[in-house]
mmCIF file of C-alpha atoms in Angstrom:
data_model
loop_
_atom_site.group_PDB
_atom_site.id
_atom_site.type_symbol
_atom_site.label_atom_id
_atom_site.label_comp_id
_atom_site.label_asym_id
_atom_site.label_seq_id
_atom_site.Cartn_x
_atom_site.Cartn_y
_atom_site.Cartn_z
ATOM 1 C CA MET A 1 140.140 114.274 -101.873
ATOM 2 C CA GLU A 2 143.578 114.470 -100.254
ATOM 3 C CA PRO A 3 144.395 117.600 -98.240
ATOM 4 C CA ARG A 4 146.428 120.102 -100.224
ATOM 5 C CA THR A 5 148.689 121.019 -97.373
ATOM 6 C CA SER A 6 149.791 119.660 -94.030
ATOM 7 C CA CYS A 7 149.298 122.963 -92.229
ATOM 8 C CA VAL A 8 147.828 126.410 -92.592
ATOM 9 C CA GLU A 9 149.772 129.259 -90.985
ATOM 10 C CA TRP A 10 147.620 132.082 -89.671
ATOM 11 C CA ALA A 11 147.954 135.317 -87.756
ATOM 12 C CA VAL A 12 145.859 138.357 -86.926
ATOM 13 C CA VAL A 13 147.466 141.648 -87.923
ATOM 14 C CA ASP A 14 146.376 145.224 -87.308
ATOM 15 C CA SER A 15 145.462 147.377 -90.286
ATOM 16 C CA ASP A 16 143.811 150.682 -91.125
ATOM 17 C CA ILE A 17 140.506 148.802 -91.431
ATOM 18 C CA GLY A 18 140.819 146.826 -88.209
ATOM 19 C CA PRO A 19 142.267 143.418 -87.393
ATOM 20 C CA LEU A 20 142.748 141.100 -90.369
ATOM 21 C CA LEU A 21 143.181 137.351 -90.145
ATOM 22 C CA LEU A 22 145.658 136.195 -92.788
ATOM 23 C CA ALA A 23 146.110 132.507 -93.568
ATOM 24 C CA ALA A 24 148.532 130.796 -95.950
ATOM 25 C CA THR A 25 149.117 127.284 -97.211
ATOM 26 C CA ASP A 26 152.230 126.021 -98.937
ATOM 27 C CA ALA A 27 150.589 127.192 -102.204
ATOM 28 C CA GLY A 28 150.105 130.793 -101.046
ATOM 29 C CA LEU A 29 147.791 133.190 -99.265
ATOM 30 C CA VAL A 30 144.449 131.397 -98.934
ATOM 31 C CA SER A 31 142.302 133.655 -96.749
ATOM 32 C CA VAL A 32 141.910 137.244 -95.572
ATOM 33 C CA VAL A 33 139.185 137.857 -92.993
ATOM 34 C CA PHE A 34 137.937 141.313 -91.952
ATOM 35 C CA HIS A 35 137.138 142.390 -88.391
ATOM 36 C CA ALA A 36 138.982 139.392 -86.932
ATOM 37 C CA ASP A 37 137.936 139.716 -83.321
ATOM 38 C CA GLU A 38 137.823 136.551 -81.215
ATOM 39 C CA LYS A 39 134.362 135.437 -82.412
ATOM 40 C CA VAL A 40 135.053 136.070 -86.125
ATOM 41 C CA ARG A 41 138.475 134.474 -85.806
ATOM 42 C CA GLY A 42 137.007 131.302 -84.258
ATOM 43 C CA LYS A 43 134.470 130.870 -87.060
ATOM 44 C CA ALA A 44 137.052 131.580 -89.760
ATOM 45 C CA LEU A 45 139.517 129.072 -88.334
ATOM 46 C CA GLU A 46 136.815 126.393 -88.051
ATOM 47 C CA MET A 47 135.915 126.954 -91.711
ATOM 48 C CA LEU A 48 139.562 126.793 -92.813
ATOM 49 C CA ALA A 49 140.167 123.565 -90.905
ATOM 50 C CA ALA A 50 137.034 121.969 -92.360
ATOM 51 C CA ARG A 51 137.554 123.143 -95.944
ATOM 52 C CA LEU A 52 141.301 122.557 -96.163
ATOM 53 C CA GLY A 53 141.616 119.489 -93.952
ATOM 54 C CA ALA A 54 144.817 120.861 -92.493
ATOM 55 C CA GLU A 55 146.363 121.622 -89.139
ATOM 56 C CA LEU A 56 146.117 125.305 -88.221
ATOM 57 C CA VAL A 57 149.281 126.863 -86.835
ATOM 58 C CA GLU A 58 149.200 130.341 -85.302
ATOM 59 C CA VAL A 59 152.253 132.418 -86.183
ATOM 60 C CA PRO A 60 153.480 134.531 -83.244
ATOM 61 C CA GLU A 61 154.167 138.253 -83.497
ATOM 62 C CA PRO A 62 156.439 139.613 -84.676
ATOM 63 C CA ILE A 63 155.938 137.465 -87.779
ATOM 64 C CA PRO A 64 159.200 135.562 -88.393
ATOM 65 C CA ALA A 65 160.865 136.083 -91.781
ATOM 66 C CA SER A 66 160.678 132.314 -92.327
ATOM 67 C CA SER A 67 156.865 132.320 -92.116
ATOM 68 C CA ARG A 68 154.615 132.017 -95.167
ATOM 69 C CA LEU A 69 152.913 135.122 -93.802
ATOM 70 C CA ALA A 70 155.999 137.360 -93.707
ATOM 71 C CA GLU A 71 155.576 138.670 -97.256
ATOM 72 C CA PRO A 72 151.772 139.083 -97.087
ATOM 73 C CA VAL A 73 152.135 141.038 -93.830
ATOM 74 C CA ARG A 74 154.851 143.229 -95.387
ATOM 75 C CA GLN A 75 152.739 143.894 -98.487
ATOM 76 C CA PHE A 76 149.596 144.715 -96.469
ATOM 77 C CA ALA A 77 151.597 147.258 -94.436
ATOM 78 C CA ALA A 78 152.952 148.814 -97.654
ATOM 79 C CA TYR A 79 149.457 148.916 -99.190
ATOM 80 C CA PHE A 80 147.995 150.737 -96.185
ATOM 81 C CA ALA A 81 151.019 153.082 -96.138
ATOM 82 C CA GLY A 82 150.197 154.006 -99.750
ATOM 83 C CA THR A 83 153.445 152.624 -101.200
ATOM 84 C CA LEU A 84 152.078 149.399 -102.746
ATOM 85 C CA ARG A 85 149.601 149.496 -105.617
ATOM 86 C CA LYS A 86 149.519 145.823 -106.605
ATOM 87 C CA PHE A 87 149.925 142.804 -104.383
ATOM 88 C CA ASP A 88 152.481 140.351 -105.736
ATOM 89 C CA LEU A 89 151.826 137.208 -103.749
ATOM 90 C CA PRO A 90 151.281 133.553 -104.565
ATOM 91 C CA LEU A 91 147.579 132.894 -104.036
ATOM 92 C CA ASP A 92 145.925 129.618 -103.110
ATOM 93 C CA TRP A 93 142.583 129.637 -104.948
ATOM 94 C CA SER A 94 141.374 126.349 -103.409
ATOM 95 C CA LEU A 95 138.539 127.958 -101.395
ATOM 96 C CA ILE A 96 136.779 129.195 -104.555
ATOM 97 C CA SER A 97 135.817 127.481 -107.786
ATOM 98 C CA GLY A 98 133.758 127.698 -110.972
ATOM 99 C CA PHE A 99 132.183 130.989 -112.018
ATOM 100 C CA ASN A 100 133.227 132.687 -108.766
ATOM 101 C CA ARG A 101 136.887 131.835 -109.352
ATOM 102 C CA GLN A 102 136.678 132.994 -112.975
ATOM 103 C CA VAL A 103 135.195 136.343 -111.917
ATOM 104 C CA LEU A 104 137.712 136.857 -109.093
ATOM 105 C CA ARG A 105 140.668 136.051 -111.355
ATOM 106 C CA GLU A 106 139.411 138.582 -113.926
ATOM 107 C CA LEU A 107 138.992 141.154 -111.155
ATOM 108 C CA ASN A 108 142.475 140.406 -109.821
ATOM 109 C CA ASP A 109 144.121 140.644 -113.247
ATOM 110 C CA GLY A 110 142.002 143.327 -114.898
ATOM 111 C CA VAL A 111 141.012 146.051 -112.414
ATOM 112 C CA PRO A 112 144.056 147.995 -111.235
ATOM 113 C CA TYR A 113 144.610 150.162 -108.169
ATOM 114 C CA GLY A 114 142.573 153.363 -108.335
ATOM 115 C CA ALA A 115 140.041 151.977 -110.842
ATOM 116 C CA VAL A 116 136.560 150.576 -110.403
ATOM 117 C CA VAL A 117 134.339 148.290 -112.464
ATOM 118 C CA GLY A 118 130.589 147.716 -112.452
ATOM 119 C CA TYR A 119 129.088 144.365 -111.536
ATOM 120 C CA GLY A 120 127.560 144.070 -115.026
ATOM 121 C CA ASP A 121 130.798 145.098 -116.734
ATOM 122 C CA LEU A 122 132.698 142.428 -114.828
ATOM 123 C CA ALA A 123 130.059 139.858 -115.802
ATOM 124 C CA ALA A 124 130.520 140.818 -119.469
ATOM 125 C CA ARG A 125 134.316 140.507 -119.150
ATOM 126 C CA VAL A 126 133.925 136.830 -118.226
ATOM 127 C CA GLY A 127 131.486 136.192 -121.062
ATOM 128 C CA GLN A 128 128.316 136.242 -118.928
ATOM 129 C CA PRO A 129 126.534 139.521 -119.716
ATOM 130 C CA GLY A 130 123.471 139.822 -117.553
ATOM 131 C CA ALA A 131 125.063 137.966 -114.643
ATOM 132 C CA ALA A 132 125.600 141.045 -112.476
ATOM 133 C CA GLN A 133 123.874 139.462 -109.466
ATOM 134 C CA ALA A 134 126.063 136.368 -109.797
ATOM 135 C CA VAL A 135 129.104 138.664 -109.830
ATOM 136 C CA GLY A 136 127.816 140.201 -106.600
ATOM 137 C CA ALA A 137 127.605 136.713 -105.090
ATOM 138 C CA ALA A 138 131.187 136.026 -106.246
ATOM 139 C CA MET A 139 132.353 139.208 -104.504
ATOM 140 C CA GLY A 140 130.637 138.057 -101.312
ATOM 141 C CA ALA A 141 132.397 134.691 -101.558
ATOM 142 C CA ASN A 142 135.852 136.211 -102.118
ATOM 143 C CA PRO A 143 138.239 134.502 -99.683
ATOM 144 C CA LEU A 144 141.016 137.023 -100.455
ATOM 145 C CA PRO A 145 139.521 140.526 -100.105
ATOM 146 C CA VAL A 146 141.808 143.525 -100.496
ATOM 147 C CA VAL A 147 144.377 141.359 -102.345
ATOM 148 C CA VAL A 148 141.710 140.312 -104.865
ATOM 149 C CA PRO A 149 140.112 143.767 -104.852
ATOM 150 C CA CYS A 150 136.353 143.204 -104.567
ATOM 151 C CA HIS A 151 136.144 146.700 -103.049
ATOM 152 C CA ARG A 152 136.724 148.000 -106.606
ATOM 153 C CA VAL A 153 133.397 146.597 -107.855
ATOM 154 C CA VAL A 154 130.595 149.180 -107.755
ATOM 155 C CA GLU A 155 127.070 149.672 -109.043
ATOM 156 C CA SER A 156 126.621 150.985 -112.590
ATOM 157 C CA ASP A 157 124.924 154.138 -111.260
ATOM 158 C CA GLY A 158 127.984 154.957 -109.152
ATOM 159 C CA GLY A 159 126.648 153.516 -105.889
ATOM 160 C CA LEU A 160 129.043 151.562 -103.734
ATOM 161 C CA GLY A 161 127.056 148.322 -103.811
ATOM 162 C CA GLY A 162 127.554 145.810 -101.032
ATOM 163 C CA PHE A 163 130.704 144.684 -99.291
ATOM 164 C CA GLY A 164 131.427 141.798 -96.942
ATOM 165 C CA GLY A 165 133.677 143.972 -94.800
ATOM 166 C CA GLY A 166 130.991 146.670 -94.467
ATOM 167 C CA LEU A 167 130.455 149.804 -96.520
ATOM 168 C CA GLU A 168 132.672 151.934 -94.275
ATOM 169 C CA THR A 169 135.565 149.535 -94.928
ATOM 170 C CA LYS A 170 134.865 149.759 -98.679
ATOM 171 C CA ARG A 171 134.873 153.578 -98.446
ATOM 172 C CA VAL A 172 138.212 153.568 -96.616
ATOM 173 C CA LEU A 173 139.812 151.278 -99.227
ATOM 174 C CA LEU A 174 138.472 153.315 -102.148
ATOM 175 C CA ALA A 175 139.631 156.552 -100.482
ATOM 176 C CA LEU A 176 143.093 155.027 -99.930
ATOM 177 C CA GLU A 177 143.235 154.291 -103.668
ATOM 178 C CA GLY A 178 142.057 157.803 -104.596
ATOM 179 C CA VAL A 179 138.661 156.742 -105.987
ATOM 180 C CA LEU A 180 136.767 158.535 -103.220
ATOM 181 C CA PRO A 181 137.848 161.619 -101.254
ATOM 182 C CA GLN A 182 139.495 161.036 -97.897
ATOM 183 C CA PRO A 183 137.101 161.623 -94.994
ATOM 184 C CA LEU A 184 137.497 164.975 -93.234
ATOM 185 C CA PHE A 185 137.802 163.307 -89.818
#
């Protein structure tokens, strides 16, 4: 298979939930990685290089307007400031396929800001009732968290369920969107 892109631009940006690694190809945003300290960043970049077969190019701060990351960085800042409710970015879905891609696209298109959906309900939406555990696996494989809002998927009994970024990160995102109360301190 030929590489999809000649290079992947990446940068680590600060956010309300810690450092995020953002990466984009010529097709769009391809990866968002939580808790992007040096160790996490190294593993994520190795995976991107191997999976995409592309040169990785770090974008210096401040992010230049000409960068593929300029608009994602702007939209993340607006989201965390509470002024953006829906990301409007080109997305590169090449890191996910099959059932997982189908589930994540349904989540992206069908669960708006401030709403939640159960794992089983999401499975039913893609025509696979009873596949709640597989939906959980798809959430764990989401290469574009926050933008493709896997934090909005919860257990049918109201429990938070799991989250690749950690439950505290999930709580912060759901509080930002008004689903959960803001913490007192």
